[in-house]
PDB file of C-alpha atoms in Angstrom:
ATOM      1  CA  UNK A   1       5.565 -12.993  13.370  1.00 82.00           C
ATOM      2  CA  UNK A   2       8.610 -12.308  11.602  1.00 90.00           C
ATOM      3  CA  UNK A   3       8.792 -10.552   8.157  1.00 92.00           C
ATOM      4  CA  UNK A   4      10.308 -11.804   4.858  1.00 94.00           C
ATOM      5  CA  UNK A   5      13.818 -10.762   4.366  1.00 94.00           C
ATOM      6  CA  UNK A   6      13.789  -7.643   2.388  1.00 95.00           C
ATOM      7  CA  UNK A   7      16.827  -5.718   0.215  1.00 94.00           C
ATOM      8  CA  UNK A   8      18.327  -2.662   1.965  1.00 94.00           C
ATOM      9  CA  UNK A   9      18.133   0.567  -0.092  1.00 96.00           C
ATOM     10  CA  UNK A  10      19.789   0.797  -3.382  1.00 95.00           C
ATOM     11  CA  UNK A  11      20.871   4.143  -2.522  1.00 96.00           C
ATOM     12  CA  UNK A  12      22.633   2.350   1.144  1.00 96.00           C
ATOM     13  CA  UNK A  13      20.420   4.547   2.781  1.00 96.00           C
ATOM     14  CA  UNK A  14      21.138   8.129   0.883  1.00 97.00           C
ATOM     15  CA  UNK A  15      18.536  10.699  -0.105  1.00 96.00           C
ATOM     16  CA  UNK A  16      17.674  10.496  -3.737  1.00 97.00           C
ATOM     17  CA  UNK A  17      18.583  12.623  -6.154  1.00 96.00           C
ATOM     18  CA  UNK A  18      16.673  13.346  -9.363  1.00 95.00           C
ATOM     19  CA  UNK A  19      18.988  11.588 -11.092  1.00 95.00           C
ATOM     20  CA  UNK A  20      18.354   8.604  -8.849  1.00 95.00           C
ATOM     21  CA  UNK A  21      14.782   8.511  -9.271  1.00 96.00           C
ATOM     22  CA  UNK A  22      14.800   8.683 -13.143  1.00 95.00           C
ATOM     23  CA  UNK A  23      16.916   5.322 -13.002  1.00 94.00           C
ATOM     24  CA  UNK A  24      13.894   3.979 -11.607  1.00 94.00           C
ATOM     25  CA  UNK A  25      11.365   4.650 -14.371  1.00 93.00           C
ATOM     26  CA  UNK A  26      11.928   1.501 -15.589  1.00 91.00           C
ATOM     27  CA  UNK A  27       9.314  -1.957 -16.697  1.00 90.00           C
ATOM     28  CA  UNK A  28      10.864  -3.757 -13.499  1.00 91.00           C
ATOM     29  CA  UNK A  29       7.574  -5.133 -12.299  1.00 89.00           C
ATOM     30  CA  UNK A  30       9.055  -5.906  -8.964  1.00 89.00           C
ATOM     31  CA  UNK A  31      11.153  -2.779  -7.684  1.00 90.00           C
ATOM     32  CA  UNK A  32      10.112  -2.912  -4.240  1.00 93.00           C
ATOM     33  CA  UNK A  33       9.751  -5.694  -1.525  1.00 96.00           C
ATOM     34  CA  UNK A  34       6.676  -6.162   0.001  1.00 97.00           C
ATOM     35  CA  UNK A  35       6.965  -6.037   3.614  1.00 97.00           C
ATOM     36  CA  UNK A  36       4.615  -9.963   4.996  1.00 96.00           C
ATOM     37  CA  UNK A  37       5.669 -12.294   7.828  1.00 95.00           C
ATOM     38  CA  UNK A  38       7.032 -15.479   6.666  1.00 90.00           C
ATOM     39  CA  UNK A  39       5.920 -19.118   6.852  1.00 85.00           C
ATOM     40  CA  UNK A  40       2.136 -18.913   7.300  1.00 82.00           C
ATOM     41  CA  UNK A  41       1.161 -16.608   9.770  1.00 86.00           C
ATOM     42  CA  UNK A  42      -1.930 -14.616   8.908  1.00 88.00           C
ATOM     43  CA  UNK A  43      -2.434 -11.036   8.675  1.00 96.00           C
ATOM     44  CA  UNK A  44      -5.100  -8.570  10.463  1.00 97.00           C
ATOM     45  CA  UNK A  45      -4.601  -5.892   7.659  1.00 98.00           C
ATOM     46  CA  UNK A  46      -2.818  -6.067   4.663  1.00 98.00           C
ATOM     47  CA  UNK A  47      -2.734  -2.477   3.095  1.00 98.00           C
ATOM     48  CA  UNK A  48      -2.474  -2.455  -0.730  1.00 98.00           C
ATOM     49  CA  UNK A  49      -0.747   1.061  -2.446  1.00 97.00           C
ATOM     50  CA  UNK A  50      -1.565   1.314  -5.977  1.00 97.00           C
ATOM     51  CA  UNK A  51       2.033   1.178  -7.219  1.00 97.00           C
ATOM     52  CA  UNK A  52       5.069   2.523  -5.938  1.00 96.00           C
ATOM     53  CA  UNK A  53       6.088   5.431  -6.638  1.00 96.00           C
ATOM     54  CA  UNK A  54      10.224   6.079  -7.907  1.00 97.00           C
ATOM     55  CA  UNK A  55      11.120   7.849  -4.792  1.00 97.00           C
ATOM     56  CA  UNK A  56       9.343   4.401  -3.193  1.00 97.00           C
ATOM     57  CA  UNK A  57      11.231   2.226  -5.495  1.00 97.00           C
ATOM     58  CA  UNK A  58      14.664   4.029  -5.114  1.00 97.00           C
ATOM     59  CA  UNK A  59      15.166   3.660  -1.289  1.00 97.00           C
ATOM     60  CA  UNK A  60      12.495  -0.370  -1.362  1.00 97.00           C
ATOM     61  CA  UNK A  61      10.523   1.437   1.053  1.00 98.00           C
ATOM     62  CA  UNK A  62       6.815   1.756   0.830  1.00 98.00           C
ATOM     63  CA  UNK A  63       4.829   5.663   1.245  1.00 97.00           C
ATOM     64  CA  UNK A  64       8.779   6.368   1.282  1.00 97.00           C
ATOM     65  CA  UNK A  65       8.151   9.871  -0.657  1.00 96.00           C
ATOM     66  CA  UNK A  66       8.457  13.045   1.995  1.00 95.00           C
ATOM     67  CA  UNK A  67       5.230  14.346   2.133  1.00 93.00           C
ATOM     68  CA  UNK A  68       3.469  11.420   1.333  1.00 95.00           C
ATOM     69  CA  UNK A  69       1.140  11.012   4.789  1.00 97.00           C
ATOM     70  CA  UNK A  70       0.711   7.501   4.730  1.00 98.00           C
ATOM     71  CA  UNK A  71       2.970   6.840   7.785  1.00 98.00           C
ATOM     72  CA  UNK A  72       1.734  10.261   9.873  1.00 97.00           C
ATOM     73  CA  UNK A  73      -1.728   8.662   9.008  1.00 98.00           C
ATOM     74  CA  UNK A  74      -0.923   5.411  10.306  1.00 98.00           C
ATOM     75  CA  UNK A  75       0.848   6.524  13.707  1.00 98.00           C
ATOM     76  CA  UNK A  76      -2.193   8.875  14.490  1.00 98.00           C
ATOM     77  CA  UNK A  77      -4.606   6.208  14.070  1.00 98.00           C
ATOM     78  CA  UNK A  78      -2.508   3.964  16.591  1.00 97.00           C
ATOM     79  CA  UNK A  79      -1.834   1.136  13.629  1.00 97.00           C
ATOM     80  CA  UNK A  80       2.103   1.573  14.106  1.00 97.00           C
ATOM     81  CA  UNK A  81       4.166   2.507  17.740  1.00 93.00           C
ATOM     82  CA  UNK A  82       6.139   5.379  16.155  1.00 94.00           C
ATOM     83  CA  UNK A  83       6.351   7.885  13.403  1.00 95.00           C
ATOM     84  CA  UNK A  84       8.235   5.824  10.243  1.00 97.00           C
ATOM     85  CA  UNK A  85      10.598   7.976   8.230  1.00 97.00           C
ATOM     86  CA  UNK A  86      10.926   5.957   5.210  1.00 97.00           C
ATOM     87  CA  UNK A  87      12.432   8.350   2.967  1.00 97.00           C
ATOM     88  CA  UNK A  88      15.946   6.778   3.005  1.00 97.00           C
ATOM     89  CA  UNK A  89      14.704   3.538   3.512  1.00 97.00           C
ATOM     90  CA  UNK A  90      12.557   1.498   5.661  1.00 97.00           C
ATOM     91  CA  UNK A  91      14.166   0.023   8.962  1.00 95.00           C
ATOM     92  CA  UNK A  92      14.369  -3.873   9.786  1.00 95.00           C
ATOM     93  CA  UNK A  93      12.920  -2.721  13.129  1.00 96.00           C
ATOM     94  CA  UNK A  94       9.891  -0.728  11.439  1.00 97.00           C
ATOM     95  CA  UNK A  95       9.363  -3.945   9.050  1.00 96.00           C
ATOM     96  CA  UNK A  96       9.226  -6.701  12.125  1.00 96.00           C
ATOM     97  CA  UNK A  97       6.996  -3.832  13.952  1.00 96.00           C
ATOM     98  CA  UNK A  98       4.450  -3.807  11.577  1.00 97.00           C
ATOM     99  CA  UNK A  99       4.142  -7.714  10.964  1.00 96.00           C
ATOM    100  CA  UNK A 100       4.136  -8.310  14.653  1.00 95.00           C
ATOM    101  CA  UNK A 101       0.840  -6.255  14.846  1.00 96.00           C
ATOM    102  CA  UNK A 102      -0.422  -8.382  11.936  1.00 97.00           C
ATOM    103  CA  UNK A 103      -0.246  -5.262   8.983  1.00 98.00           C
ATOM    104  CA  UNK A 104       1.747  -6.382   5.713  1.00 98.00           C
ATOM    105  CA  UNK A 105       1.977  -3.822   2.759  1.00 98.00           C
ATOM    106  CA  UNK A 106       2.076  -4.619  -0.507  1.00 98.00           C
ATOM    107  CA  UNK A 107       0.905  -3.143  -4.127  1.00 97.00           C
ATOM    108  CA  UNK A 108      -1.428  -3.523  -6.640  1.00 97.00           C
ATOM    109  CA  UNK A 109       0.770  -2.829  -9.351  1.00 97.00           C
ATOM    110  CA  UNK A 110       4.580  -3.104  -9.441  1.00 96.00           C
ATOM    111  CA  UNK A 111       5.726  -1.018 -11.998  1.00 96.00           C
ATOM    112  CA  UNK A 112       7.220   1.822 -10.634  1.00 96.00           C
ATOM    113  CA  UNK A 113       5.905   5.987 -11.875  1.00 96.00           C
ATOM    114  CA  UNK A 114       6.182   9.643 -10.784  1.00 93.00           C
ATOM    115  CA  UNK A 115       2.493   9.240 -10.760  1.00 90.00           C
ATOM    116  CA  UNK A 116      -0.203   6.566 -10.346  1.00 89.00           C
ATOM    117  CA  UNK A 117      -2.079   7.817 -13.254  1.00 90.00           C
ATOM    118  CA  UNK A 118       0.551   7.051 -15.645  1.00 95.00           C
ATOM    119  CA  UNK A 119      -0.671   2.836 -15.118  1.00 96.00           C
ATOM    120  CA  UNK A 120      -3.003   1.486 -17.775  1.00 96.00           C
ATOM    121  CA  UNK A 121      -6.319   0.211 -17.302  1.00 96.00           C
ATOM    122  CA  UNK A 122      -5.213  -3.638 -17.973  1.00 97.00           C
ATOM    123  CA  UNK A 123      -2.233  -2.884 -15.594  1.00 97.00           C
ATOM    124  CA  UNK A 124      -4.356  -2.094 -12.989  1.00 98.00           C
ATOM    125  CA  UNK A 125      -6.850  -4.858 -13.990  1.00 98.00           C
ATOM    126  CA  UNK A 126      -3.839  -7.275 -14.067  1.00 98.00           C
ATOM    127  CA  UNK A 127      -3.201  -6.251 -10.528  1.00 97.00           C
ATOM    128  CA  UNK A 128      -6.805  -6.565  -9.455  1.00 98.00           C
ATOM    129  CA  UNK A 129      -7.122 -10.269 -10.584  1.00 97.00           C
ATOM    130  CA  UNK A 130      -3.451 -11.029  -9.091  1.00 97.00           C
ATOM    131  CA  UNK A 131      -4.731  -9.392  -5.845  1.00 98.00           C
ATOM    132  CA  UNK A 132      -7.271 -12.029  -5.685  1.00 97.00           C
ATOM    133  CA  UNK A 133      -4.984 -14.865  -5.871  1.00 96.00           C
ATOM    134  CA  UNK A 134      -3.011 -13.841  -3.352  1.00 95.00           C
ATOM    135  CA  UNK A 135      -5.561 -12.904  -0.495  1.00 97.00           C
ATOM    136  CA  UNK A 136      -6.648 -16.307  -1.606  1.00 95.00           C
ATOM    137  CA  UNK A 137      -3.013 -17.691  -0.261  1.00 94.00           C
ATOM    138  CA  UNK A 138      -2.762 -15.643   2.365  1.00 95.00           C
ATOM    139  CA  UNK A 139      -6.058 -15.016   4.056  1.00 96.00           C
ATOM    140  CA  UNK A 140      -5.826 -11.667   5.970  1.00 97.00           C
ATOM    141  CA  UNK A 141      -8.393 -10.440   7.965  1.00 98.00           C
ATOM    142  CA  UNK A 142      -8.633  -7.492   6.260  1.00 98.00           C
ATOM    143  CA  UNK A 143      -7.732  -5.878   2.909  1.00 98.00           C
ATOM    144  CA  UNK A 144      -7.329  -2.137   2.437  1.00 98.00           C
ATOM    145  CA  UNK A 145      -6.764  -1.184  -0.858  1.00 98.00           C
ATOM    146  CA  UNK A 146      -5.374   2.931  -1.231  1.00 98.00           C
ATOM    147  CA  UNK A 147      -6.741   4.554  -3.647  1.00 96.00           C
ATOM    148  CA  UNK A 148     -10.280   4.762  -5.018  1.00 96.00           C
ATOM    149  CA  UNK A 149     -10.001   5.643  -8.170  1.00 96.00           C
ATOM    150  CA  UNK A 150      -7.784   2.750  -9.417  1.00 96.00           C
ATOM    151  CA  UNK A 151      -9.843   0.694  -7.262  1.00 98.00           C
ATOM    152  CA  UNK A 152     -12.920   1.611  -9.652  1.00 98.00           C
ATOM    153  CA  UNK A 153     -10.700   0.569 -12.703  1.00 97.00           C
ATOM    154  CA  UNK A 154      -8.974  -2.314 -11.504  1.00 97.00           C
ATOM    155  CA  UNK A 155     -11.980  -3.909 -10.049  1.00 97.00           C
ATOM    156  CA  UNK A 156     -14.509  -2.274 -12.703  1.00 97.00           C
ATOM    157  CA  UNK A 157     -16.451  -0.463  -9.635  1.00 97.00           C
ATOM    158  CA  UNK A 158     -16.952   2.817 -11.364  1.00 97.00           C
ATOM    159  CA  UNK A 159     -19.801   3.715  -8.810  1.00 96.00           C
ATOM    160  CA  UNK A 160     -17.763   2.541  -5.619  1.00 97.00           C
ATOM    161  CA  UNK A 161     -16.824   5.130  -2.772  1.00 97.00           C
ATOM    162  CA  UNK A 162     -14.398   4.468   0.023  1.00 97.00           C
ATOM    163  CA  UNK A 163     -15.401   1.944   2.783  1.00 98.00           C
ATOM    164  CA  UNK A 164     -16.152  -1.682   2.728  1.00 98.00           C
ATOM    165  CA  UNK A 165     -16.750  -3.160  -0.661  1.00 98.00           C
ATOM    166  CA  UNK A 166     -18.608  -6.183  -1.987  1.00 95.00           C
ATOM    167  CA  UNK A 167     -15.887  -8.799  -2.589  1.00 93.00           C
ATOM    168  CA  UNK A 168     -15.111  -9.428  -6.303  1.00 93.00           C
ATOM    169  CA  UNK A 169     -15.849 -12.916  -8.031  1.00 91.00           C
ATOM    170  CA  UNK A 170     -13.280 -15.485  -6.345  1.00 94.00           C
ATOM    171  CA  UNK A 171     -12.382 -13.250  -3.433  1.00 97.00           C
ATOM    172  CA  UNK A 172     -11.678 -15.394  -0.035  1.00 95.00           C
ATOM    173  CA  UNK A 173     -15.104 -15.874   2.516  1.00 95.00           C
ATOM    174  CA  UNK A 174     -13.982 -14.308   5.805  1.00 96.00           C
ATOM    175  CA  UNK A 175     -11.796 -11.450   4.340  1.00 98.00           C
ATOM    176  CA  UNK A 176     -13.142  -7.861   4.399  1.00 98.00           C
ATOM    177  CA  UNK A 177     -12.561  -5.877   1.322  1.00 98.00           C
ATOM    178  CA  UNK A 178     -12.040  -2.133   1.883  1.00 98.00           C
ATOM    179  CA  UNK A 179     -11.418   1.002   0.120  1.00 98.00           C
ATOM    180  CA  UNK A 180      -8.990   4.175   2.056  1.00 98.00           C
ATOM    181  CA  UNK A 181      -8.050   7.146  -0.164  1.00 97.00           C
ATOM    182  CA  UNK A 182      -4.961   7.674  -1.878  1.00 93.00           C
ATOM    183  CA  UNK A 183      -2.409   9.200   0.832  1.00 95.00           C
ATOM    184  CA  UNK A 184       0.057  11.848  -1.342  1.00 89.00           C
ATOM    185  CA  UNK A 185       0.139  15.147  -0.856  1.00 83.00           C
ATOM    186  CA  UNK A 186      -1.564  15.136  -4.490  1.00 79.00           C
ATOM    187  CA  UNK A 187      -4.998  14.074  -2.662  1.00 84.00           C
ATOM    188  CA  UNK A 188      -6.303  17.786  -1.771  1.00 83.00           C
ATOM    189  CA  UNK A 189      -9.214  16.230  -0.310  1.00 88.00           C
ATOM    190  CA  UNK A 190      -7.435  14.668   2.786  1.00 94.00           C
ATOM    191  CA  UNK A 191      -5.494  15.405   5.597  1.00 96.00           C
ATOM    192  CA  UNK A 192      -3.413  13.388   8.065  1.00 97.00           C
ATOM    193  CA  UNK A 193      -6.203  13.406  10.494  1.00 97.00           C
ATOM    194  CA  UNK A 194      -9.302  12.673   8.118  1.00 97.00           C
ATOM    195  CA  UNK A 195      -6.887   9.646   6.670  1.00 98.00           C
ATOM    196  CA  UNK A 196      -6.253   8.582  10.154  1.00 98.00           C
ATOM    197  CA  UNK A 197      -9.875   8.612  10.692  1.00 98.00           C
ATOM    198  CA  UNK A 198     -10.651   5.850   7.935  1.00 98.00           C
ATOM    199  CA  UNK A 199      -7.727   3.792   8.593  1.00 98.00           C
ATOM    200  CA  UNK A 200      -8.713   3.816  12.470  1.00 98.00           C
ATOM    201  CA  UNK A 201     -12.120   2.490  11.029  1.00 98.00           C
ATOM    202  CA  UNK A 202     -10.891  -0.203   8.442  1.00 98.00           C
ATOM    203  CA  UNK A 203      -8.743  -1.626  12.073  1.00 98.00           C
ATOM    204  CA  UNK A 204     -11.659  -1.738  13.973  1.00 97.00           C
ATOM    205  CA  UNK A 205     -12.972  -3.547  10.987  1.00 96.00           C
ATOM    206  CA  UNK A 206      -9.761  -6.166  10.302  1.00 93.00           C
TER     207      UNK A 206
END
């Protein structure tokens, strides 16, 4: 499978500065490419973030924040070949990597914030009911959505804990709906390896 074109960095592959990421606290409801194959090839896992994040939207990289440990999570769980360092940017090579094992990342929310708790309720309801159409379209095997407690508001699940999830009204037959926690360094209750852990379980699962 081969992934949809995506822009390079804004930045051309600098580090941002704060300066950088404050340009980026902006209404743009699209400031980072998702990274899917083309055409329609279909997906094992596609991983849903909440919303990026401006370091994430500065360099169109997804997790791209340093100490975010999304990607450490991923590698020691044996989803991706290598270690990603998306912090300036994530690499054509890293992109085609991930499609060819059938993972595509993409958000539940656009908009771009310093922190996901900044989103509105209808945002993240928005998001929930756009999720639907699209899983609708594209028919993974698998969708993990990364974060729990937006997950409770944008599906109105205010009782539902991580793992596999009843599938909301409309929701595709055949695709799993899961639930993975949040993977910044602002989640006390996880580590690299406990996140590898439940993303190693929601593969088995895909």
């Amino acid at each position: 499978m081969t992934p949809v074109p995506r822009r390079p960095s804004p930045l051309g592959g600098a580090r941002p500065t704060r300066a950088d990421l404050a340009r980026f606290a902006t209404a743009d409801p699209a400031p980072r490419d998702d990274v899917v194959p083309g055409g329609d090839a279909r997906l094992r896992l596609l991983i849903v973030g909440i919303n990026p994040g401006l370091w994430t939207a500065a360099v169109n990289a997804p997790f791209a924040r340093p100490g975010n440990r999304f990607w450490p999570s991923l590698f020691r769980a044996g989803l991706t070949s290598r270690e990603v360092d998306a912090s300036r940017g994530l690499d054509d090579a890293d992109a085609a990597d991930l499609v060819a094992r059938g993972i595509g990342i993409t958000n539940l929310v656009g908009r771009a914030t310093a922190r996901a708790d900044e989103l509105t309720r209808e945002e993240l309801r928005a998001g929930a009911r756009r999720l639907v159409e699209r899983v609708a379209q594209m028919r993974p095997g698998l969708v993990a959505v990364a974060g729990i407690t937006a997950f409770r508001a944008g599906f109105d699940r205010p009782k539902a804990v991580l793992g596999p999830q009843d599938p909301p009204d409309g929701w595709p037959d055949g695709v799993r709906l899961w639930v993975v926690p949040q993977p910044s360094g602002l989640n006390a209750h996880e580590n690299v390896e406990t996140l590898a852990a439940k993303w190693a379980d929601a593969w088995r699962h895909a």
